[in-house]
PDB file of C-alpha atoms in Angstrom:
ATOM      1  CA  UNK A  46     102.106 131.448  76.437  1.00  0.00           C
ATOM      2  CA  UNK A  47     100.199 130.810  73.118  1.00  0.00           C
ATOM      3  CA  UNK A  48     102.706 130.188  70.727  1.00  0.00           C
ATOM      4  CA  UNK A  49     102.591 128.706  66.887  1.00  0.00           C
ATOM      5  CA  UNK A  50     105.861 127.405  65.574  1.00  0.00           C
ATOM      6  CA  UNK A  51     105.897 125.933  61.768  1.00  0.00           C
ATOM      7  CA  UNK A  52     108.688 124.041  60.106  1.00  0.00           C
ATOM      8  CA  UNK A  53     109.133 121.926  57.063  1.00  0.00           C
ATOM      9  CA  UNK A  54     109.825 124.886  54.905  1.00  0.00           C
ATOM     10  CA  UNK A  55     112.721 124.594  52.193  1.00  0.00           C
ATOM     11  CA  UNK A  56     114.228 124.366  48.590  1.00  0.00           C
ATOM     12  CA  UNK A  57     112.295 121.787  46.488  1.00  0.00           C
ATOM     13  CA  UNK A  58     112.155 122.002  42.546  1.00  0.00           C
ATOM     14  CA  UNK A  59     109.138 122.294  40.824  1.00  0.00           C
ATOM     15  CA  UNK A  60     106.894 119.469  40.602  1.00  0.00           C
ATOM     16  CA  UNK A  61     107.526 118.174  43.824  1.00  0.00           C
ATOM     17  CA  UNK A  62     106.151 117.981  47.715  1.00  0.00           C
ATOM     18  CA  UNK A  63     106.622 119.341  50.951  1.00  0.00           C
ATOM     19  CA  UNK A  64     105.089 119.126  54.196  1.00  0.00           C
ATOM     20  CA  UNK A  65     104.349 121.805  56.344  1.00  0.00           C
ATOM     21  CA  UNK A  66     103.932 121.546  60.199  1.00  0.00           C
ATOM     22  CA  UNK A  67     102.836 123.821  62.926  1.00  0.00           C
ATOM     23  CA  UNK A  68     102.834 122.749  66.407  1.00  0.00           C
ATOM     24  CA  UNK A  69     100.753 124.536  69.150  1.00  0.00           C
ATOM     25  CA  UNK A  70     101.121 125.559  72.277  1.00  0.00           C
ATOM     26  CA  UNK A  71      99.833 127.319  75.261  1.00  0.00           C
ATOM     27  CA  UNK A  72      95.903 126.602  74.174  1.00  0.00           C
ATOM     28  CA  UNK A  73      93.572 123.813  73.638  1.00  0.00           C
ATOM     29  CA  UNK A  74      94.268 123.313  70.315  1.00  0.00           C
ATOM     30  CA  UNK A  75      91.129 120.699  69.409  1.00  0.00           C
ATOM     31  CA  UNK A  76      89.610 123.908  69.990  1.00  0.00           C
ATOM     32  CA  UNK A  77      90.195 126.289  67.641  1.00  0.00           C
ATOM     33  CA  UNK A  78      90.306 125.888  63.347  1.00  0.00           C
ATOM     34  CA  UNK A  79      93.686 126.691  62.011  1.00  0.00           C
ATOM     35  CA  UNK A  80      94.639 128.452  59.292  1.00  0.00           C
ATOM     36  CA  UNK A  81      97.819 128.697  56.516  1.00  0.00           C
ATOM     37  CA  UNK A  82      98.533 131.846  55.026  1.00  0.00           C
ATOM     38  CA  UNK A  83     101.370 132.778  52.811  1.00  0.00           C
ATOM     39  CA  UNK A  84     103.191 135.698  51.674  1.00  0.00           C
ATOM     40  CA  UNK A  85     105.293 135.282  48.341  1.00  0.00           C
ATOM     41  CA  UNK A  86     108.184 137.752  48.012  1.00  0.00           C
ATOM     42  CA  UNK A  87     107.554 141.102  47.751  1.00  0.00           C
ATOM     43  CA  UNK A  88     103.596 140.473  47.557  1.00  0.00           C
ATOM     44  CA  UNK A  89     101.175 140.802  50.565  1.00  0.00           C
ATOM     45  CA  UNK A  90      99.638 138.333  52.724  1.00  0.00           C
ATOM     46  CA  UNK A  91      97.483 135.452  51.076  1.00  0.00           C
ATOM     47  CA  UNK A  92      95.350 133.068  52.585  1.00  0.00           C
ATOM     48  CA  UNK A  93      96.024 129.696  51.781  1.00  0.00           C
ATOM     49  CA  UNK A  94      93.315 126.777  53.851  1.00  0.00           C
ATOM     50  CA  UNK A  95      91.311 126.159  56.889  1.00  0.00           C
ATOM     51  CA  UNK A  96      90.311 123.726  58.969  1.00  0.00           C
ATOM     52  CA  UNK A  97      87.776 123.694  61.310  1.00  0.00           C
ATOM     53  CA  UNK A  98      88.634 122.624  64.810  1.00  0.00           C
ATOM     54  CA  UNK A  99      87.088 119.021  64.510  1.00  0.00           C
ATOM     55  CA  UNK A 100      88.660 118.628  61.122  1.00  0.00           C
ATOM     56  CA  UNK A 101      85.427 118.202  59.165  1.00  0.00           C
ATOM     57  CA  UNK A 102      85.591 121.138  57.219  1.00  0.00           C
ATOM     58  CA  UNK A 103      88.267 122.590  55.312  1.00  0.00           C
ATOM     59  CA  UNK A 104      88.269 125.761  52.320  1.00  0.00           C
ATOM     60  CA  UNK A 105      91.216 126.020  49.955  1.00  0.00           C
ATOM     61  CA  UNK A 106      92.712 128.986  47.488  1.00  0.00           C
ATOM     62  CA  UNK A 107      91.442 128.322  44.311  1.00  0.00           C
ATOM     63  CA  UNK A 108      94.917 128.294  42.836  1.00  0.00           C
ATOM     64  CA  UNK A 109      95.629 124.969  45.256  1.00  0.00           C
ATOM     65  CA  UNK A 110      92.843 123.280  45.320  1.00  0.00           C
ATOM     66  CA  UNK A 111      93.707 119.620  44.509  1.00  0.00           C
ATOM     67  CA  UNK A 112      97.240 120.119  44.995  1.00  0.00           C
ATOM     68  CA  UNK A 113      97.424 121.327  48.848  1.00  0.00           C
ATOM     69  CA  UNK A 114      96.091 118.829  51.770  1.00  0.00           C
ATOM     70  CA  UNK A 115      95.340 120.748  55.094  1.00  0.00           C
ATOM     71  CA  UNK A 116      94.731 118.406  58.087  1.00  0.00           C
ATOM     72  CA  UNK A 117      95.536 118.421  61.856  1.00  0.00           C
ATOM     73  CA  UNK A 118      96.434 116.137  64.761  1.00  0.00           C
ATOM     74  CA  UNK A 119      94.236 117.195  67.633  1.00  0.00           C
ATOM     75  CA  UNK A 120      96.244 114.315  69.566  1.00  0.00           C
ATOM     76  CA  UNK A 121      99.461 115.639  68.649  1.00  0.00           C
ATOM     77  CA  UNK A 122      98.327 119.817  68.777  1.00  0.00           C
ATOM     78  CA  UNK A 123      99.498 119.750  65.282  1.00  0.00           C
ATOM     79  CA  UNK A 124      98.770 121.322  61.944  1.00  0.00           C
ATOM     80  CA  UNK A 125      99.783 120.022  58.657  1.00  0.00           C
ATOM     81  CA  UNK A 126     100.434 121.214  55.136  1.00  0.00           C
ATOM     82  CA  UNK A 127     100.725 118.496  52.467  1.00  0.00           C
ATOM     83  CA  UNK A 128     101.619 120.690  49.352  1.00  0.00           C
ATOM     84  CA  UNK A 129     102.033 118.609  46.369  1.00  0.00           C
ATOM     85  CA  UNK A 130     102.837 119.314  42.537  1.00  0.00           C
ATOM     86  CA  UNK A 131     104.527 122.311  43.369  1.00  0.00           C
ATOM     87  CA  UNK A 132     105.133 125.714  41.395  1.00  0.00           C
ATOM     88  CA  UNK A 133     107.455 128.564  41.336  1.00  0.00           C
ATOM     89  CA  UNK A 134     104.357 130.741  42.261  1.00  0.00           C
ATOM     90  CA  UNK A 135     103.998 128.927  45.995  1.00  0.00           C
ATOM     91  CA  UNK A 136     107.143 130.157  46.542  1.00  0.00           C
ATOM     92  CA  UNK A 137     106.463 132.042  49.703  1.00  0.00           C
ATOM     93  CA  UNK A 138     106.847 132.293  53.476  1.00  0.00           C
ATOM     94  CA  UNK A 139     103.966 130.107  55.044  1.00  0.00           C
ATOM     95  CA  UNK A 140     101.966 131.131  58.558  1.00  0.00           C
ATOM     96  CA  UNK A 141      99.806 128.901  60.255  1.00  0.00           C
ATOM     97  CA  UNK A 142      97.449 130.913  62.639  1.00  0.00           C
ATOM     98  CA  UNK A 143      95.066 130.101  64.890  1.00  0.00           C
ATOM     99  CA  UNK A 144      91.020 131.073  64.095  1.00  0.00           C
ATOM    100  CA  UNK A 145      88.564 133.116  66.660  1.00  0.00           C
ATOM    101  CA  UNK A 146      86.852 129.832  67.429  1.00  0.00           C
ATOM    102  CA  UNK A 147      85.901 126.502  66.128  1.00  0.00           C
ATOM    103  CA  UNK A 148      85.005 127.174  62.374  1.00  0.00           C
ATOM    104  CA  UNK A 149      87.185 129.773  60.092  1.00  0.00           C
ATOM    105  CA  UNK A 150      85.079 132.402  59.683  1.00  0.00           C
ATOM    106  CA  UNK A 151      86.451 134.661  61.624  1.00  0.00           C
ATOM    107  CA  UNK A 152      89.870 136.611  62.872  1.00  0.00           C
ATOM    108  CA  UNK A 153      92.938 135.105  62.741  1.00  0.00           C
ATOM    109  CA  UNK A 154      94.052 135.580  66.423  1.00  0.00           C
ATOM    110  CA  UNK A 155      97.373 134.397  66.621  1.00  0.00           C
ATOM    111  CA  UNK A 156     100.525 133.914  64.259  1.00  0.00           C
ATOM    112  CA  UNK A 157     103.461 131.882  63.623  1.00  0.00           C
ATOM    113  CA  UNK A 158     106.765 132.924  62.601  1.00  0.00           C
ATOM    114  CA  UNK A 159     107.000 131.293  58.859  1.00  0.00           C
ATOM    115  CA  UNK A 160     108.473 128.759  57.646  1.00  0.00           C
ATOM    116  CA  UNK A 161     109.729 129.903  54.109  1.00  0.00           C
ATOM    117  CA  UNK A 162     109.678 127.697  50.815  1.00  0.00           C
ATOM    118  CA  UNK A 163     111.103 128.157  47.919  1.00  0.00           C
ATOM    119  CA  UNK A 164     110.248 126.529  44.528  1.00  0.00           C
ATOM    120  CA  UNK A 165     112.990 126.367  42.064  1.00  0.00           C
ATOM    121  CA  UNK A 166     112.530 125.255  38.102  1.00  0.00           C
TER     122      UNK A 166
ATOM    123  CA  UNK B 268      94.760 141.789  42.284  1.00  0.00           C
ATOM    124  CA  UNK B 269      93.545 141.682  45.495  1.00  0.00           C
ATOM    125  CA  UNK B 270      89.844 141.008  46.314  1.00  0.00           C
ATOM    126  CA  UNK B 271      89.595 143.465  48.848  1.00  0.00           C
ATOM    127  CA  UNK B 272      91.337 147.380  47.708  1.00  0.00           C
ATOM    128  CA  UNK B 273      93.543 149.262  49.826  1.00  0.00           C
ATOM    129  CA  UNK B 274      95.901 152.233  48.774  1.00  0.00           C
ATOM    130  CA  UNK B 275      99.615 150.940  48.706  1.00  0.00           C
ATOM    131  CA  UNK B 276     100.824 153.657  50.888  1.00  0.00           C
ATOM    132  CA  UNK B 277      99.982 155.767  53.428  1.00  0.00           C
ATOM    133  CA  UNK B 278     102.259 158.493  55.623  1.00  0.00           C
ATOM    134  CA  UNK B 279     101.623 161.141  58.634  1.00  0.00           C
ATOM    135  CA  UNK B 280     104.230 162.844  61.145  1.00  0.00           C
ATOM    136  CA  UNK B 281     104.174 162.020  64.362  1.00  0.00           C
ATOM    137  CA  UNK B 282     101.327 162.463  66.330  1.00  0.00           C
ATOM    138  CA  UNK B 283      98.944 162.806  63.427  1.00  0.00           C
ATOM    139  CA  UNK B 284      95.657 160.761  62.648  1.00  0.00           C
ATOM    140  CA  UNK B 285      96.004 158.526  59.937  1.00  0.00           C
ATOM    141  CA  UNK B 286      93.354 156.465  58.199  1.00  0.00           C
ATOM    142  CA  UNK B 287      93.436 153.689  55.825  1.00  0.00           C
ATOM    143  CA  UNK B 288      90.501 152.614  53.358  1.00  0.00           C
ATOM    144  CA  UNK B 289      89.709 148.967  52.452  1.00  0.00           C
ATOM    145  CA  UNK B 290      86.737 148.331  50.445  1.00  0.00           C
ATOM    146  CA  UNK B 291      85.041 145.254  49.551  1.00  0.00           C
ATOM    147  CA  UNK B 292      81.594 143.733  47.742  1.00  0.00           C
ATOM    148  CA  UNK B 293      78.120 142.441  48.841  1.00  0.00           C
ATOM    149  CA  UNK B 294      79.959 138.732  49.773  1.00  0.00           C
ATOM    150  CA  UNK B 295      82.728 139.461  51.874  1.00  0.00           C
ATOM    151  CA  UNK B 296      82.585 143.082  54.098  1.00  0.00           C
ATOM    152  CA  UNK B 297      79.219 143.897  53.236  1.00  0.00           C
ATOM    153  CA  UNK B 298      78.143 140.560  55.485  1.00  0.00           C
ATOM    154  CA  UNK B 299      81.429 139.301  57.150  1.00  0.00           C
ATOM    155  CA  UNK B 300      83.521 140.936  59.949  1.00  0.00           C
ATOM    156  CA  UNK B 301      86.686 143.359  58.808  1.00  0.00           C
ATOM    157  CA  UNK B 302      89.683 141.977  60.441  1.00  0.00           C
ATOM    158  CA  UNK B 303      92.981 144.269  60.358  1.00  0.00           C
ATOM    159  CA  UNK B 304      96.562 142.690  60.614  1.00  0.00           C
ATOM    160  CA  UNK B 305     100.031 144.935  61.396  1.00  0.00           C
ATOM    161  CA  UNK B 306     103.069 143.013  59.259  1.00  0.00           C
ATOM    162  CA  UNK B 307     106.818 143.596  59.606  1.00  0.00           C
ATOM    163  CA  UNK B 308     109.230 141.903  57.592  1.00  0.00           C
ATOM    164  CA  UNK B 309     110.332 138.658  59.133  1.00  0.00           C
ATOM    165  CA  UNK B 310     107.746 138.791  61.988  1.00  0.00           C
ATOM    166  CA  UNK B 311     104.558 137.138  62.630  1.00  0.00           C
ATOM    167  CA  UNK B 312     101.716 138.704  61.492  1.00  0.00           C
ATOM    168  CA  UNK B 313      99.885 140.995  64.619  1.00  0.00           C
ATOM    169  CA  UNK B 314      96.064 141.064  64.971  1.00  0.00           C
ATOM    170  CA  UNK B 315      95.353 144.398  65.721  1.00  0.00           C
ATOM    171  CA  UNK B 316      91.178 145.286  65.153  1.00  0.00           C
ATOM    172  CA  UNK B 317      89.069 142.606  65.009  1.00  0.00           C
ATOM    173  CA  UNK B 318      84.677 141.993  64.229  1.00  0.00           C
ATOM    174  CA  UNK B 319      85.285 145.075  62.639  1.00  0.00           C
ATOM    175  CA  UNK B 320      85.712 147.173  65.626  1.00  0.00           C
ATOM    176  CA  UNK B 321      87.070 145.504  68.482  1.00  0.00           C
ATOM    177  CA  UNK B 322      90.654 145.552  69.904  1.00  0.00           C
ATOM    178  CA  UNK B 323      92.476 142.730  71.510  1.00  0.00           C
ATOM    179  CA  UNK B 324      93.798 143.545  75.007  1.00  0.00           C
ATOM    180  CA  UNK B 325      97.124 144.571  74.289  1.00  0.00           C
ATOM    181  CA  UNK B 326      95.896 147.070  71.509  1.00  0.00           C
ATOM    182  CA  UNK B 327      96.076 150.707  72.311  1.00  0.00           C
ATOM    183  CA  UNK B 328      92.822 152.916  72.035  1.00  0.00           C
ATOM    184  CA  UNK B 329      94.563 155.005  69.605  1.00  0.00           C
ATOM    185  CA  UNK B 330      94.002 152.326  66.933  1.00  0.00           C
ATOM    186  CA  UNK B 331      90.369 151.967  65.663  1.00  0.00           C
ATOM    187  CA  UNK B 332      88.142 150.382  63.159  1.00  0.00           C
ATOM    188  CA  UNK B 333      85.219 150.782  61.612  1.00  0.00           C
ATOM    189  CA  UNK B 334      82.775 149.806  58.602  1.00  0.00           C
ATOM    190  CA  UNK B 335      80.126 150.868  56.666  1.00  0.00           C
ATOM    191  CA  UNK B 336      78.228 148.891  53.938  1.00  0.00           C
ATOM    192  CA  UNK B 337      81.078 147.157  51.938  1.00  0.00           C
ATOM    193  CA  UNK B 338      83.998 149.178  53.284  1.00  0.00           C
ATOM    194  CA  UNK B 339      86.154 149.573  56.595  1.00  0.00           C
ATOM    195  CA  UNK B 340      88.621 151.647  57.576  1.00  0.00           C
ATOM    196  CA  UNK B 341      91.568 151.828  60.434  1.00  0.00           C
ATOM    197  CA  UNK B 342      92.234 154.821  62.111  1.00  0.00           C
ATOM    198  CA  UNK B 343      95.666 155.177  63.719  1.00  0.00           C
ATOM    199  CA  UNK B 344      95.915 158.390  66.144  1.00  0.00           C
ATOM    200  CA  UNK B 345      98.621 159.738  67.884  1.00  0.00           C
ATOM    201  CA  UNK B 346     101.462 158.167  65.209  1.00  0.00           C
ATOM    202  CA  UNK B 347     104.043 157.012  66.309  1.00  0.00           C
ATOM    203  CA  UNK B 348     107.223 156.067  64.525  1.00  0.00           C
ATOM    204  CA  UNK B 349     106.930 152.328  65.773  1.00  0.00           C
ATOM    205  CA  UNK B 350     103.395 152.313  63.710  1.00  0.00           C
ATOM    206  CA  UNK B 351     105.732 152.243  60.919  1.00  0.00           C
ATOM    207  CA  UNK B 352     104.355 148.757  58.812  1.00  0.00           C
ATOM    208  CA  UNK B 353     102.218 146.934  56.458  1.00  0.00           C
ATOM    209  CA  UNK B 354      98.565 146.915  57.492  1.00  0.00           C
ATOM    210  CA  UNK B 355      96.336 144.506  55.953  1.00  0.00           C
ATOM    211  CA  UNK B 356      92.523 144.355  55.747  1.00  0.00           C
ATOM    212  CA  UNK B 357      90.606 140.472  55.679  1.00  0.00           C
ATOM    213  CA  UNK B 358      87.056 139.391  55.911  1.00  0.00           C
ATOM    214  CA  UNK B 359      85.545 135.952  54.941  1.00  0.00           C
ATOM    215  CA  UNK B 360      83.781 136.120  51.503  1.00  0.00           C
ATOM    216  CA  UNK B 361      81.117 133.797  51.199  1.00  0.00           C
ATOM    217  CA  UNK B 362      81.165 133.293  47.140  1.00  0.00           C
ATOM    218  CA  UNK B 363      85.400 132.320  47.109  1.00  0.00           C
ATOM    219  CA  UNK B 364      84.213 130.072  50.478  1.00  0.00           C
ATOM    220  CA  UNK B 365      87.681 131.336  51.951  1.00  0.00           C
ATOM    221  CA  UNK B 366      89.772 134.660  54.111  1.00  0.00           C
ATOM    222  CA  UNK B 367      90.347 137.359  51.276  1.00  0.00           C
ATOM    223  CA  UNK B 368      92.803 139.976  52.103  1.00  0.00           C
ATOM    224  CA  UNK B 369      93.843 143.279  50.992  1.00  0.00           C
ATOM    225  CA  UNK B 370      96.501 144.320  48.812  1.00  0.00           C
ATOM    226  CA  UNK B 371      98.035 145.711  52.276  1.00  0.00           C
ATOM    227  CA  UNK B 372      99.082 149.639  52.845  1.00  0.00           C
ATOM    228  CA  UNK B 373     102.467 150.807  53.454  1.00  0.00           C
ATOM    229  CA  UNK B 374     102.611 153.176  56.428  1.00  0.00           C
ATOM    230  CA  UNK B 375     105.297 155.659  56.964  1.00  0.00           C
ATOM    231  CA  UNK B 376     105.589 157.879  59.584  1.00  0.00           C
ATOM    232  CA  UNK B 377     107.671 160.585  58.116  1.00  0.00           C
TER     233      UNK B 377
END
């Protein structure tokens, strides 16, 4: 079955990196753009970056652009998250989901389960 | 404050018709397809009405979408308590070049 499973999530102080992983399954993953949304506590969802299935394209947040690196291993069915200089306000759970098609534009079809960081200062 | 404006709550007894509002601008729903989302706590975010009116299989008919000029709506007939969550609206606005969502609506079935 299609299936989206993200780790890398933890407690980092503020300033710092993490990266974010989310390994595919069950589809051809070269496929399809992938997504990272987040969801801080208590807040709704936010979207976070795309990328566009052949990894030429990507969109970020305003509030992480030059700070959060989205790219993907088609070879290895795997989406990354480089977040760098980190703040308390990325503290949140983090979704990778899969697009509609190729490019971003469209629905976000299928979800992981989270991976949750937390920013401490 | 979210780009695209939902109520924060919404409630109906079970088997009522329930409908929640999400309006948007000229860049994002008034071009781009409405997308809406079903969130629980802890879960993975569920696609539930997508290209503003279209169900995945696995959706029940009594969920439904629709838009009109910059705004969309869900309807949810027949509640049931299991329809208890947060629903989110999202479309693609081409001036932010990204997915904006709503604030999300809380739905209790009371």
């Amino acid at each position: 079955q299609v299936q989206l499973v993200e780790s890398g999530g933890g407690v980092v102080q503020s300033g710092t990196s993490l990266r974010l992983s989310c390994v595919a399954s069950g589809f051809t993953f070269s496929r399809y753009a992938m997504h990272w949304v987040r969801q801080a506590p208590g807040k709704g969802l936010e979207w976070v970056a795309v990328m566009w299935s052949d990894g030429n394209l990507q969109y970020y947040l305003d509030s992480v652009k030059g700070r959060f690196i989205i790219s993907r291993d088609n070879s290895k069915n795997t989406l990354y998250l480089q977040m760098n200089s980190l703040r308390g306000e990325d503290t949140a759970v983090y979704f990778c989901a899969r697009g509609e098609g190729p490019t971003g534009y469209y629905t976000m079809e299928v979800w992981g389960q989270g991976t949750t960081v937390t920013v401490s200062s | 404050q979210s780009v695209l404006t939902q109520p924060p709550s919404a409630s109906g007894t079970p088997g009522q018709r329930v409908t929640i509002s999400c309006s948007g601008t000229s860049s994002n729903i008034g071009i781009n397809s409405v997308a809406w989302y079903r969130h629980l706590p802890g879960t993975a975010p569920k696609l539930l009405i997508y290209r503003d009116n279209q169900r995945p299989s696995g959706v029940p008919d009594r969920l439904s979408g629709s838009k009109s000029g910059t705004s969309a709506s869900l309807a949810i007939s027949g509640l049931q308590s299991e329809d208890e969550a947060d629903y989110y609206c999202a479309a693609w606005d081409d001036s932010l070049n990204g997915v904006v969502f709503g604030g999300g609506t809380k739905l209790t079935v009371l």
